[in-house]
Short mmCIF file of C-alpha atoms in Angstrom, two decimals:
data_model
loop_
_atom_site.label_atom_id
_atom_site.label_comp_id
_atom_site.label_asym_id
_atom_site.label_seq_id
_atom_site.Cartn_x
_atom_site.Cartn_y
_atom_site.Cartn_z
CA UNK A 281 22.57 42.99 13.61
CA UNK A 282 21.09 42.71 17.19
CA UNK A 283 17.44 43.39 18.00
CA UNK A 284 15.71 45.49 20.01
CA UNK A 285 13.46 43.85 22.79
CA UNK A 286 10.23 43.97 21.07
CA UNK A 287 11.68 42.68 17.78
CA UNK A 288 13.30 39.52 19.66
CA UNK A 289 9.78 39.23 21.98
CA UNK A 290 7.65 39.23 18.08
CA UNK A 291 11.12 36.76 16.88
CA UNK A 292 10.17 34.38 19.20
CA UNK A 293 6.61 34.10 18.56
CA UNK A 294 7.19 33.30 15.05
CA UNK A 295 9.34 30.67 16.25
CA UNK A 296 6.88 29.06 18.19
CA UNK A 297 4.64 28.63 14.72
CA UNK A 298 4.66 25.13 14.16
CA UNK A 299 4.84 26.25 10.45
CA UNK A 300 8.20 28.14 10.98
CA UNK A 301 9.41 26.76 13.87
CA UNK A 302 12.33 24.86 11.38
CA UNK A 303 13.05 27.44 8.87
CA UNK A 304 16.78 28.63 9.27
CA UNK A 305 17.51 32.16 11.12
CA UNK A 306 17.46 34.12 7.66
CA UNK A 307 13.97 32.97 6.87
CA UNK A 308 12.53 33.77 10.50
CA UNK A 309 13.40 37.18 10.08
CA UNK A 310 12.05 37.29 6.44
CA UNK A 311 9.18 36.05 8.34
CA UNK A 312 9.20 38.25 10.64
CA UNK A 313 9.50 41.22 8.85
CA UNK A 314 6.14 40.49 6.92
CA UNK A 315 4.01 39.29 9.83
CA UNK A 316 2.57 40.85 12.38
CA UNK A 317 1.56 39.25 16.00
CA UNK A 318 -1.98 39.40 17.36
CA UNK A 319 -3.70 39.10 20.53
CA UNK A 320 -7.24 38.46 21.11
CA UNK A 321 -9.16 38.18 23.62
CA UNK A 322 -11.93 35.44 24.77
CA UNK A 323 -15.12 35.83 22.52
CA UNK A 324 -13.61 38.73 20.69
CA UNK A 325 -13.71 38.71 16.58
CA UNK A 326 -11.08 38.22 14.39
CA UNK A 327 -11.19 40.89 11.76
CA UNK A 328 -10.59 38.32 8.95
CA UNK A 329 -11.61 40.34 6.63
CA UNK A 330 -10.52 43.34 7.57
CA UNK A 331 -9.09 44.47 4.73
CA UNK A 332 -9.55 43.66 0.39
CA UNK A 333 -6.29 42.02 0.02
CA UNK A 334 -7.60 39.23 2.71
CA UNK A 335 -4.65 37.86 5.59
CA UNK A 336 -3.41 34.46 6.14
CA UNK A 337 -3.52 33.94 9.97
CA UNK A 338 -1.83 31.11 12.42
CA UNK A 339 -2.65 30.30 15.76
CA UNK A 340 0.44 30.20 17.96
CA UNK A 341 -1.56 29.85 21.14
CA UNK A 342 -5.22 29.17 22.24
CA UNK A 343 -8.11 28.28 20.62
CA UNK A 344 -10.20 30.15 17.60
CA UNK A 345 -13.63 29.11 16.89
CA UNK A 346 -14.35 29.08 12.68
CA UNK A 347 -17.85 30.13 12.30
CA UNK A 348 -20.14 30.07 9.13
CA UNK A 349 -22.88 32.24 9.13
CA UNK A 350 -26.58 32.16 6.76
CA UNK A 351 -28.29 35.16 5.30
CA UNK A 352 -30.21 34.31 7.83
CA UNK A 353 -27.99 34.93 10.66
CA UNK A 354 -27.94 31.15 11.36
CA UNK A 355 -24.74 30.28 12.94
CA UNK A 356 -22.43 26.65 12.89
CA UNK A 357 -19.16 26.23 13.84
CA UNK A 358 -17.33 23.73 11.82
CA UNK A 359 -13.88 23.55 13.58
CA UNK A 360 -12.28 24.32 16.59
CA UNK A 361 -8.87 25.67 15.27
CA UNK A 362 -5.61 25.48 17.98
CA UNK A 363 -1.79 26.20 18.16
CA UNK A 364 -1.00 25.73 14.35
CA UNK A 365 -3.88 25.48 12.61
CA UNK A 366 -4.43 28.55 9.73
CA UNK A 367 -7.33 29.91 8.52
CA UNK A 368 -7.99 32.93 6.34
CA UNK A 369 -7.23 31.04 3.13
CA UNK A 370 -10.13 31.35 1.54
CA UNK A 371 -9.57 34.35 -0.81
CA UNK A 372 -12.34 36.95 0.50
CA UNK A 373 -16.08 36.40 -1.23
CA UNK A 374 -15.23 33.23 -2.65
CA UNK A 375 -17.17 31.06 -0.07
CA UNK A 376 -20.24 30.54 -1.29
CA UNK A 377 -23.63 31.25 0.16
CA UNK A 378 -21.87 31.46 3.85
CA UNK A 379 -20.28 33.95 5.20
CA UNK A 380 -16.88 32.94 7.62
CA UNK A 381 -16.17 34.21 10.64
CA UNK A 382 -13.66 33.53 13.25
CA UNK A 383 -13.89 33.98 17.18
CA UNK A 384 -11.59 33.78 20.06
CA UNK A 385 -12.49 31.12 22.49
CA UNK A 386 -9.59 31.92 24.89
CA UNK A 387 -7.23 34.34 25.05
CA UNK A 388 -5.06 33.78 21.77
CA UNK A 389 -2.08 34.76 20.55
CA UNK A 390 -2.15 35.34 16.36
CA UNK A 391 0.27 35.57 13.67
CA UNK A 392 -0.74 37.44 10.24
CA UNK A 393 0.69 37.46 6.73
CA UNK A 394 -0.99 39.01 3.68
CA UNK A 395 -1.88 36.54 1.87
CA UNK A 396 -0.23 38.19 -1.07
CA UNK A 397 3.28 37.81 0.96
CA UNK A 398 2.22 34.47 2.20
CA UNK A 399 1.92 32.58 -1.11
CA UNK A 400 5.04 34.39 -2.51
CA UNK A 401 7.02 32.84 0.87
CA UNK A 402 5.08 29.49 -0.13
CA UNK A 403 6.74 29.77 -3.93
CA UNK A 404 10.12 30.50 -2.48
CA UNK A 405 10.38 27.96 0.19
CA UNK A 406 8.67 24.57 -1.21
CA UNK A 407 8.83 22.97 2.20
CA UNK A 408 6.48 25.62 3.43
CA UNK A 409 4.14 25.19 0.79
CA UNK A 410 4.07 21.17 1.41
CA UNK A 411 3.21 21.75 4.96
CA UNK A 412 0.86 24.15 4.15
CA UNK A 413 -1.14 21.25 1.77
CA UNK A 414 -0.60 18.60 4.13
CA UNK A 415 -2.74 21.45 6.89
CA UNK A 416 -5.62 21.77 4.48
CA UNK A 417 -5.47 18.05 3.47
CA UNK A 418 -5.97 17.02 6.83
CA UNK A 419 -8.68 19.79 7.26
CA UNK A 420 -10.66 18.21 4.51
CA UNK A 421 -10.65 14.75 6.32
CA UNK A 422 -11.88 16.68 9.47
CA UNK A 423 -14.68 18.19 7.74
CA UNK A 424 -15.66 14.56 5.99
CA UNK A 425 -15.76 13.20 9.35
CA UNK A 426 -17.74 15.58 11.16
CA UNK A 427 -20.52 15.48 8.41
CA UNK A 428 -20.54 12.14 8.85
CA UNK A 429 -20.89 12.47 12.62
CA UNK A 430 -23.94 14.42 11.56
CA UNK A 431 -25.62 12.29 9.29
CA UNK A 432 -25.09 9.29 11.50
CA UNK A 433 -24.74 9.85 15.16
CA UNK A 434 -27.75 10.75 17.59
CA UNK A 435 -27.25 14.19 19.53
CA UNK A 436 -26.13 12.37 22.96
CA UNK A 437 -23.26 10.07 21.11
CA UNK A 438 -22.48 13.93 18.88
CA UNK A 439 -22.01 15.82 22.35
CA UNK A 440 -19.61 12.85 23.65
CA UNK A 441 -17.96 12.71 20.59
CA UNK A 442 -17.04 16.59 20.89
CA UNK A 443 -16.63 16.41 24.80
CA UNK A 444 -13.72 14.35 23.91
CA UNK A 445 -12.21 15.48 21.29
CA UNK A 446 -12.26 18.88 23.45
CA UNK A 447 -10.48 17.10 26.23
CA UNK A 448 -7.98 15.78 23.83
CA UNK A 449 -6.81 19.40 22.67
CA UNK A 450 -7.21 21.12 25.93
CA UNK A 451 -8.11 19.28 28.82
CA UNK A 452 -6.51 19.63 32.00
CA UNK A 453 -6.64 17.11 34.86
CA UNK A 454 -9.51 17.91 37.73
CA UNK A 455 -9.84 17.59 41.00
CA UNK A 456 -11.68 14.49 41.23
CA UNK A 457 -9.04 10.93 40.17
CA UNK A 458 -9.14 10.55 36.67
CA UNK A 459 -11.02 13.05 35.79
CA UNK A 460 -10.66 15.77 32.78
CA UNK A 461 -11.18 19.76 33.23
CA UNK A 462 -12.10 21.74 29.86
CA UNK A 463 -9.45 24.56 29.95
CA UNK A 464 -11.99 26.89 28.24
CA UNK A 465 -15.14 28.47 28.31
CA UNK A 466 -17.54 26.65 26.74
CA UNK A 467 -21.39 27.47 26.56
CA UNK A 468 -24.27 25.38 25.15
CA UNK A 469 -24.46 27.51 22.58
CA UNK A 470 -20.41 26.40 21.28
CA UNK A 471 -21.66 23.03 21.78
CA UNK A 472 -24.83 23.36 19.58
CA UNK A 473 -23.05 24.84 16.83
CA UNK A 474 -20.11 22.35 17.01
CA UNK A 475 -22.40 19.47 16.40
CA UNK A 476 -25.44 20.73 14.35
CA UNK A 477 -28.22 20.95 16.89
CA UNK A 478 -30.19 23.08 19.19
CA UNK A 479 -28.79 24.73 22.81
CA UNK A 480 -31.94 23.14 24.43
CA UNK A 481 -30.90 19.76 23.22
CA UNK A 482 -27.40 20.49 24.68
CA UNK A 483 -29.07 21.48 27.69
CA UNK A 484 -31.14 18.09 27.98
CA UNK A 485 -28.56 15.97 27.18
CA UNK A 486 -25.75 17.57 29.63
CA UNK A 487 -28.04 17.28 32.24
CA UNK A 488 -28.85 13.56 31.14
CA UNK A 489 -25.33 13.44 31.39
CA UNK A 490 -24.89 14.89 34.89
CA UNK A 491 -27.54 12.25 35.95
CA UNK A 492 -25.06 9.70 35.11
CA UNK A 493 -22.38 11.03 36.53
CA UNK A 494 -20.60 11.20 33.23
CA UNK A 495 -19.78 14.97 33.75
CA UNK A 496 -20.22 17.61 35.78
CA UNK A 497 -21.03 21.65 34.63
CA UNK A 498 -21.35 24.95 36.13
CA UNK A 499 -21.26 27.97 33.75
CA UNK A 500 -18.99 27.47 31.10
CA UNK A 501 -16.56 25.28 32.90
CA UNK A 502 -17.26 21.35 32.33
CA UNK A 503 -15.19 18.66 33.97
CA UNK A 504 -15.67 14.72 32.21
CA UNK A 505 -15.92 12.49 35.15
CA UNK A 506 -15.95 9.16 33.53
CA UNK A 507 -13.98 8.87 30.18
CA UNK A 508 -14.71 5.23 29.25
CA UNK A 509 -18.77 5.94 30.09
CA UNK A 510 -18.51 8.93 27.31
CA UNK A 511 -16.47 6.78 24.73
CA UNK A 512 -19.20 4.33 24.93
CA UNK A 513 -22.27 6.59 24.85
CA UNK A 514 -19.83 8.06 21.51
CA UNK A 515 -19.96 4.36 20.05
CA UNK A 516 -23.96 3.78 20.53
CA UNK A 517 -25.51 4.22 17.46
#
């Protein structure tokens, strides 16, 4: 049976999920049938949990910003999530003292599954359900590293350290030779939560950075000027 235009448009975004992107036609429309596709825009909330049953969500394009939050209202962000990366698994008020929320960084484009659907798919397709441990696996290490980063590393070597990991997921080149443009908004305040510190220590050390003509900021946009000087002010501690 054929489909309609928006049916083969919401077909092909499910395709594009790393996660589905080798299932056989039969399964992508299986897929399809239980998902929906969602777009976001830059700093907007995802509704994660928007409803009891709690969603399983995948990013097929942009970048999401996973936040955890204090009674206090005290924010960090612990990962940058991008094309392929899930989140939502987490079945809702089973994490802890912190609440999680997720925001847009760019404009992103979404797929959700109820989770109920979602681990049922997992049970029938076992190939699924090793990808999907291999995912959180390698989200574990992540989070191992980047507490170490924060036990160990000063602020200055932190903020190179996440300049270039951000210009390994979405950097663009600039206009100056060899140079790296940040294709996304990015405040202080992202950068402070990303690696555990204050924005006026973000501040100070960007413009400490400026000084040396590692990078240069306006706004939100930041360009990195000199790679190797950043990967060694990453390695001094």
């Amino acid at each position: 049976m054929s489909l309609g235009p928006a049916a083969s448009l919401k077909l092909w975004h499910i395709k594009q999920c790393p996660l589905f992107s080798q299932l056989p036609p039969a399964e992508l429309r299986e897929v399809m049938d239980m998902a929906n596709v969602v777009s976001c825009s830059p700093a907007e909330l995802i509704p994660v949990d928007a409803d009891s049953e709690g969603a399983v969500w995948i990013v097929k394009r942009g970048h999401v910003k996973m936040n955890y939050t204090d009674g206090a209202g005290r924010q960090a962000a612990v990962l940058l999530l991008g094309p392929g990366d899930m989140f939502g698994l987490v079945e809702p008020g089973k994490g802890g003292d912190f609440g999680e929320h997720c925001e847009a960084l760019t404009a992103c484009c979404l797929c959700r599954i109820s989770r109920r659907r979602f681990e049922a798919l997992l049970l029938r397709h076992r190939d699924l359900g090793l990808r999907v441990m291999k995912s959180s696996m390698e989200r574990i290490a992540k989070l191992q590293v980047r507490l170490a980063d924060l036990m160990m590393r000063p602020a200055e070597a932190r903020l190179a350290l996440i300049l270039l990991e951000l210009a390994s997921v979405a950097g663009q080149p600039g206009d100056v030779a060899e140079s790296v443009r940040l294709d996304l908004p990015i405040s202080h305040s992202d950068l402070a939560q990303l690696i555990g510190t204050s924005r006026e220590m973000v501040s100070y050390v960007m413009r400490r950075f400026r000084d040396r003509d590692l990078i240069s900021s306006a706004r939100k946009d930041v360009t990195l000027l000199d790679l190797e000087g950043l990967r060694r002010t990453r390695d001094e501690f």
